Structure formats: structure tokens, C-alpha cells
Amino acid sequence: MPVTSRVERPDTAPDGPALPINELFASLQGEGKLAGVPSTFVRTSGCNLRCWFCDSYHTSWEPTHAWMGLDELVAEVDSLAPDHVVLTGGEPLIHDESATLLDRLSEDYHVTVETNGTLAPDAPIDLASISPKLASSTPSPANAPEGVDGTEGVDVGEWEERHEANRIDLDTLATLVERHEFQLKFVVTGVDDMAEVNELVTDLRGVAAAEVLDTDVLLMPEGQTRERLAETRNVVAELAREHGYRYTPRLHVDLWNDAPET
Ligand SMILES: C[S@@+](CC[C@H](N)C(=O)[O-])C[C@H]1O[C@@H](n2cnc3c(N)ncnc32)[C@H](O)[C@@H]1O
Ligand SMILES: Nc1nc2[nH]cc(C(=O)O)c2c(=O)[nH]1
Ligand code: SF4
Ligand SMILES: [Mg+2]
């Protein structure tokens, strides 16, 4: 079972550097090149995009969190067993304090950052797990999460435009792959996504000073439930075979159906 870390915390920021934390737990890395590795997950709240399929709804569409000072955060990470840490969100890199946290963790941990690739702060990152968002991720009134359009302050039409305008920034992607070990982890909904994946990989190879191998490109089936993954995983595995890219499972969905803190 994943190990959780639940302590009552304030919903206002404490003095000093702090981050809005949605969850902090130990589990197995479920995705990517390090799938299966015991890891402590630090999930910040807040995102600059709004994927219709976001599996972390309470960090994006309806953000919830408690504030944790960085001292307390590092102490919580230290109290758990894994020597791998995954900083995720929401979009962790929208917070300046994430860079400070990365500085503090860099000596003692291997740190993966899960990011949508729209921000590239100068910070120590052992594996940049970059998940650029394809056109098929863009929200609309027709595909938005149930009930969200009525939620106070949420305008899906406005997010459709913002998401579409901001989801790809080629220069930022180039900076990330030049600075760090990386993987490009695309959420694939079906065969229609592949033209955009291929085009983006070609464009990135055109501008980045670092090599982008086919084996750095991972196709991940869209799905936050076992039922949905049963529909997408074989289609996406076949696409990986066909194009020479890697396939990545979503082990936490297979094992725990993406329950909170897994
Ligand atoms: C919740 S995101 C947080 C990090 C960052 N905002 C991002 O999108 O990369 C963590 C990972 O889950 C992936 N993801 C989110 N919803 C998904 C879904 N419904 N199916 C498959 N992957 C999903 C993202 O693409 C990303 O790789
Ligand atoms: N087990 C597990 N592995 C993951 N890899 C990336 C995750 C994420 O939400 O960023 C994630 C997650 O939420 N759980
Ligand atoms: S970028 Fe990541 S956190 Fe933000 S909405 Fe998309 S999947 Fe969710
Ligand atoms: Mg997740």
C-alpha cells in the first residue's frame, strides 16, 4: 500500500518559503522510464493549463491544498523511505518556490519533475518528465469535466482559448531537453494524435541543441480508470510499435485505479 502523510495544516501560507500542497505520499512511480521505482510524490496545487482529461482535477480545475513551509516539506520527504522524489502537480513549475525545493532536495534525492513543458526555471532536475499537451487535450464545453462549467469562477470557453494559446512553447521545450535528462511523455487518445506527436518531435529536433532519440519519446494511453485504459492501452501500444517510440504503462491506474495518494 502507498504510504501517506496526513497532518492538519493551515490553508494560509506560513511565514517563509512555502508551497500549496495537494498531497504528499510514497508509492511506486507509475509512468515513464522509471516506472516501478519506489518514490515519494509531492503534488503542488495550481496549473496554467486545463486539460479536459486532467487526472488531478483538484490541482487544476478546482484547486485545493494546504500550505507547507519548505522546512516541513523536506522533513516529511526525509521521513519516508524512497530515495527518489517526484515533484508533480498541477504544474509544479508555476511556483518559484519549487526551484528552492529542488535546490534543497538535490543533494540527497534523485528528483523527477513532472511538467507540461511550458516553464523552464534554472533548477537541479535529475529527470525532466515533460508531457507536452496535444490539441486533443484542449477543453471545450462539450468535453469539460462534469459540473465544472457551473463552478464559481470557471469559464470553460475562456480556458479553451488560454489552453490552446499556451500549451506548446518550442523554445521552452528546447531549454528543458538541453538542460536535463528528459523524457517526452505524450498522453495519446488515439491514432489521430500521432501526426502532431511526429511534427512536434521533428520541430524540437530542429531547434534543440540536444539529441532527442526515438526512445526518449514515450506514448502513454489516456485514462484515469482501469475501464478507460482497457480501451486505450492496446491502441497506444500498437502506435508505439508502428512509430518506433516507447510505450509507458500507467501502473498506478492498473494497481490502484488512480485512487488518491497512489
Ligand atoms: C497531473 S499531470 C501533472 C504534471 C504536469 N502538469 C503535466 O501535465 O505534465 C501528471 C501526468 O499525468 C498525465 N495525465 C494527466 N491526466 C491524464 C489522463 N487522463 N490520462 C493519462 N495521463 C494523464 C500528464 O500528462 C502528466 O504526464
Ligand atoms: N504512482 C504514481 N505515479 C505517477 N507518475 C506521475 C504521476 C503524476 O501524477 O504526476 C503519478 C501518480 O500520481 N502516481
Ligand atoms: S497540464 Fe497537467 S495538471 Fe495541468 S491540467 Fe493538464 S494534466 Fe492537469
Ligand atoms: Mg497522476
XYZ file of C-alpha atoms and ligand atoms in Angstrom:
312
model
C 0.000 0.000 0.000
C 1.191 3.506 -0.653
C 2.287 5.372 2.450
C 0.549 8.656 3.044
C 1.468 11.709 5.043
C -1.533 13.399 6.611
C -1.087 16.175 9.104
C -3.551 19.016 9.743
C -2.085 22.065 8.083
C -3.099 25.707 7.665
C -4.842 26.888 4.495
C -2.961 30.179 4.633
C 0.724 30.424 3.752
C 3.126 30.260 6.711
C 5.997 32.731 7.013
C 8.967 31.956 4.783
C 9.147 29.898 1.582
C 6.140 27.579 1.213
C 4.189 25.638 -1.414
C 0.480 24.834 -1.802
C 0.441 21.041 -1.417
C -2.431 18.848 -2.572
C -0.928 15.525 -1.467
C 2.369 14.019 -0.308
C 2.763 10.238 -0.281
C 5.081 7.344 -1.066
C 4.156 4.919 -3.844
C 5.698 3.384 -6.975
C 6.457 5.612 -9.947
C 3.629 4.612 -12.281
C 4.779 6.200 -15.529
C 7.777 6.622 -17.759
C 11.384 5.436 -17.812
C 11.406 4.946 -14.016
C 8.083 3.066 -13.795
C 8.098 0.757 -10.778
C 10.686 2.696 -8.747
C 9.649 3.465 -5.129
C 9.182 7.218 -4.988
C 7.856 9.979 -2.754
C 5.323 12.163 -4.573
C 4.987 15.857 -3.757
C 1.928 17.240 -5.540
C 1.603 21.019 -5.727
C -1.709 22.695 -6.498
C -2.436 25.120 -9.346
C -1.883 24.851 -13.107
C -1.510 27.189 -16.064
C -3.368 24.774 -18.395
C -6.711 22.928 -18.192
C -6.612 19.534 -19.946
C -10.157 18.174 -20.205
C -8.849 14.769 -19.047
C -6.714 16.006 -16.125
C -6.369 13.147 -13.632
C -5.537 15.672 -10.903
C -8.746 17.708 -11.057
C -8.192 19.131 -7.564
C -4.950 20.788 -8.637
C -6.253 22.304 -11.869
C -9.995 22.766 -12.411
C -10.809 23.048 -8.695
C -7.507 23.525 -6.845
C -7.358 22.518 -3.175
C -4.312 22.481 -0.960
C -2.747 23.155 2.385
C 0.353 25.340 2.635
C 3.549 23.684 3.753
C 6.728 25.521 4.615
C 9.766 24.113 2.814
C 11.417 23.008 6.084
C 8.337 20.966 6.960
C 8.094 19.629 3.411
C 11.705 18.444 3.339
C 11.258 16.867 6.788
C 8.196 14.938 5.519
C 10.136 13.710 2.493
C 13.018 12.686 4.781
C 10.602 10.730 6.999
C 9.577 8.490 4.089
C 11.780 5.699 2.726
C 12.275 6.298 -1.021
C 15.426 7.894 -2.381
C 13.521 9.003 -5.486
C 11.230 12.028 -5.305
C 8.652 13.052 -7.912
C 7.629 16.711 -7.882
C 4.314 16.978 -9.691
C 1.036 18.862 -9.650
C -0.855 20.666 -11.047
C 2.047 22.345 -12.748
C 4.850 22.449 -10.173
C 6.993 24.897 -12.135
C 4.473 27.775 -11.901
C 5.680 28.212 -8.299
C 9.040 29.988 -7.778
C 9.420 28.035 -4.526
C 9.598 24.766 -6.496
C 13.091 25.777 -7.628
C 14.052 26.366 -3.996
C 12.650 22.965 -3.034
C 14.609 21.338 -5.882
C 17.793 23.004 -4.608
C 17.131 21.613 -1.144
C 16.422 18.053 -2.343
C 19.129 17.798 -4.980
C 21.935 16.508 -2.788
C 20.058 13.641 -1.132
C 17.496 12.530 -3.731
C 17.020 11.669 -7.370
C 14.274 14.103 -8.336
C 11.919 13.745 -11.284
C 9.796 16.758 -12.184
C 6.521 16.069 -13.948
C 5.839 19.146 -16.092
C 3.733 20.212 -19.053
C 6.854 21.802 -20.562
C 5.704 25.425 -20.638
C 8.166 26.659 -17.977
C 11.901 26.071 -17.517
C 13.350 27.539 -14.328
C 17.074 27.091 -13.777
C 16.914 24.380 -11.106
C 18.530 20.987 -10.440
C 16.320 18.312 -12.000
C 17.560 14.719 -12.434
C 14.800 13.719 -14.850
C 12.582 16.252 -16.589
C 9.442 14.267 -17.333
C 7.964 16.536 -19.958
C 4.392 15.963 -21.088
C 3.652 18.488 -23.856
C -0.053 18.836 -24.350
C -1.517 17.871 -27.719
C -4.537 19.511 -29.374
C -6.627 16.564 -28.165
C -6.133 17.774 -24.562
C -7.857 21.118 -25.136
C -11.036 21.590 -23.107
C -14.357 22.673 -24.597
C -17.899 22.993 -23.280
C -18.559 19.533 -24.820
C -15.729 17.615 -23.076
C -15.119 19.610 -19.864
C -15.255 17.678 -16.580
C -18.815 17.197 -15.376
C -20.231 20.167 -13.485
C -17.144 22.326 -13.880
C -18.856 24.956 -16.024
C -21.101 25.828 -13.098
C -18.181 26.064 -10.674
C -17.591 29.573 -9.387
C -15.019 31.437 -11.434
C -14.556 28.719 -14.091
C -15.237 29.752 -17.694
C -14.541 26.775 -19.977
C -14.677 28.893 -23.144
C -12.007 31.196 -21.736
C -9.820 28.199 -20.747
C -10.256 26.690 -24.202
C -8.532 29.773 -25.634
C -5.877 30.051 -22.918
C -5.015 26.348 -23.064
C -4.757 26.376 -26.849
C -2.582 29.522 -26.803
C -0.180 28.299 -24.118
C 0.098 24.522 -24.367
C 3.212 24.397 -26.622
C 6.282 26.613 -26.330
C 9.025 25.149 -28.502
C 11.818 27.320 -27.068
C 10.945 26.270 -23.526
C 10.840 22.611 -24.556
C 14.287 23.051 -26.161
C 15.658 24.611 -22.960
C 14.355 21.712 -20.873
C 15.853 18.995 -23.099
C 19.166 20.857 -23.335
C 19.500 21.295 -19.565
C 18.294 17.968 -18.194
C 17.999 14.260 -18.675
C 14.475 14.033 -20.031
C 11.591 12.036 -21.401
C 8.826 13.352 -23.657
C 5.675 11.657 -22.419
C 2.680 12.259 -24.651
C -0.847 11.452 -23.487
C -2.351 9.707 -26.511
C -6.105 9.407 -27.022
C -5.920 7.635 -30.394
C -4.342 7.391 -33.832
C -5.341 10.954 -34.728
C -2.805 12.320 -32.208
C 0.204 10.840 -33.994
C 0.638 13.464 -36.733
C 1.027 16.133 -34.052
C 3.430 13.977 -31.990
C 5.656 13.394 -35.042
C 5.532 17.051 -36.060
C 6.425 18.256 -32.576
C 9.350 15.817 -32.291
C 10.636 16.971 -35.696
C 10.263 20.652 -34.763
C 12.035 20.099 -31.443
C 14.915 18.307 -33.162
C 15.145 21.348 -35.444
C 15.652 23.855 -32.616
C 17.191 21.946 -29.684
C 20.954 21.632 -29.279
C 20.430 18.268 -27.536
C 19.711 14.961 -29.237
C 16.124 13.690 -28.999
C 16.102 9.933 -29.556
C 13.001 7.977 -30.527
C 13.463 6.144 -27.221
C 13.142 9.466 -25.356
C 9.607 9.715 -26.759
C 7.045 7.811 -24.717
C 3.415 7.255 -25.663
C 1.089 6.983 -22.664
C -2.533 5.896 -23.039
C -5.114 8.424 -21.861
C -7.134 7.055 -18.977
C -7.627 7.658 -15.291
C -9.630 4.475 -14.704
C -8.940 0.811 -15.442
C -12.022 0.789 -17.678
C -10.812 3.674 -19.834
C -7.253 2.266 -20.025
C -8.681 -1.033 -21.221
C -9.972 0.911 -24.227
C -6.808 2.909 -24.961
C -3.750 0.873 -23.929
C -3.554 -1.613 -26.804
C -4.237 1.048 -29.418
C -1.415 3.170 -27.992
C 0.978 0.204 -27.630
C 0.450 -0.599 -31.332
C 1.140 3.047 -32.244
C 4.419 2.873 -30.300
C 5.402 -0.277 -32.225
C 4.494 1.307 -35.516
C 6.408 4.565 -34.932
C 9.417 3.210 -33.016
C 8.619 5.175 -29.856
C 8.426 3.779 -26.318
C 5.176 2.832 -24.625
C 4.623 3.613 -20.988
C 2.012 1.956 -18.804
C 0.147 3.725 -16.007
C 0.926 1.293 -13.203
C -0.938 3.248 -10.509
C -4.131 3.000 -12.572
C -3.606 -0.747 -13.162
C -2.770 -1.358 -9.489
C -4.934 1.138 -7.581
C -7.316 2.599 -10.190
C -5.649 6.014 -9.601
C -7.086 6.339 -6.086
C -5.910 9.439 -4.152
C -2.369 9.121 -2.752
C -1.345 6.325 -5.108
C -1.427 15.619 -13.498
S -0.013 15.846 -14.510
C 0.970 16.970 -13.513
C 2.223 17.445 -14.177
C 2.053 18.421 -15.341
N 1.015 19.357 -15.121
C 1.828 17.654 -16.631
O 0.717 17.690 -17.161
O 2.787 17.027 -17.090
C 0.935 14.301 -14.314
C 0.982 13.407 -15.520
O -0.306 12.835 -15.727
C -0.605 12.884 -17.103
N -2.057 12.796 -17.226
C -2.972 13.637 -16.710
N -4.219 13.208 -16.968
C -4.088 12.043 -17.654
C -5.010 11.107 -18.201
N -6.339 11.284 -18.124
N -4.508 10.026 -18.820
C -3.165 9.835 -18.945
N -2.260 10.677 -18.440
C -2.718 11.769 -17.812
C 0.052 14.172 -17.558
O 0.210 14.253 -18.947
C 1.364 14.100 -16.827
O 2.277 13.295 -17.529
N 2.121 6.199 -8.818
C 2.050 7.349 -9.477
N 2.948 7.596 -10.457
C 2.883 8.809 -11.066
N 3.730 9.284 -12.013
C 3.366 10.545 -12.313
C 2.267 10.891 -11.538
C 1.694 12.244 -11.516
O 0.541 12.439 -11.150
O 2.429 13.156 -11.902
C 1.939 9.787 -10.749
C 0.959 9.482 -9.753
O 0.030 10.227 -9.445
N 1.078 8.258 -9.145
S -1.158 20.365 -17.524
Fe -1.060 18.645 -16.081
S -2.023 19.380 -14.158
Fe -2.457 20.892 -15.770
S -4.490 20.327 -16.453
Fe -3.028 19.259 -17.817
S -2.629 17.251 -16.872
Fe -3.656 18.551 -15.339
Mg -1.130 11.186 -11.591
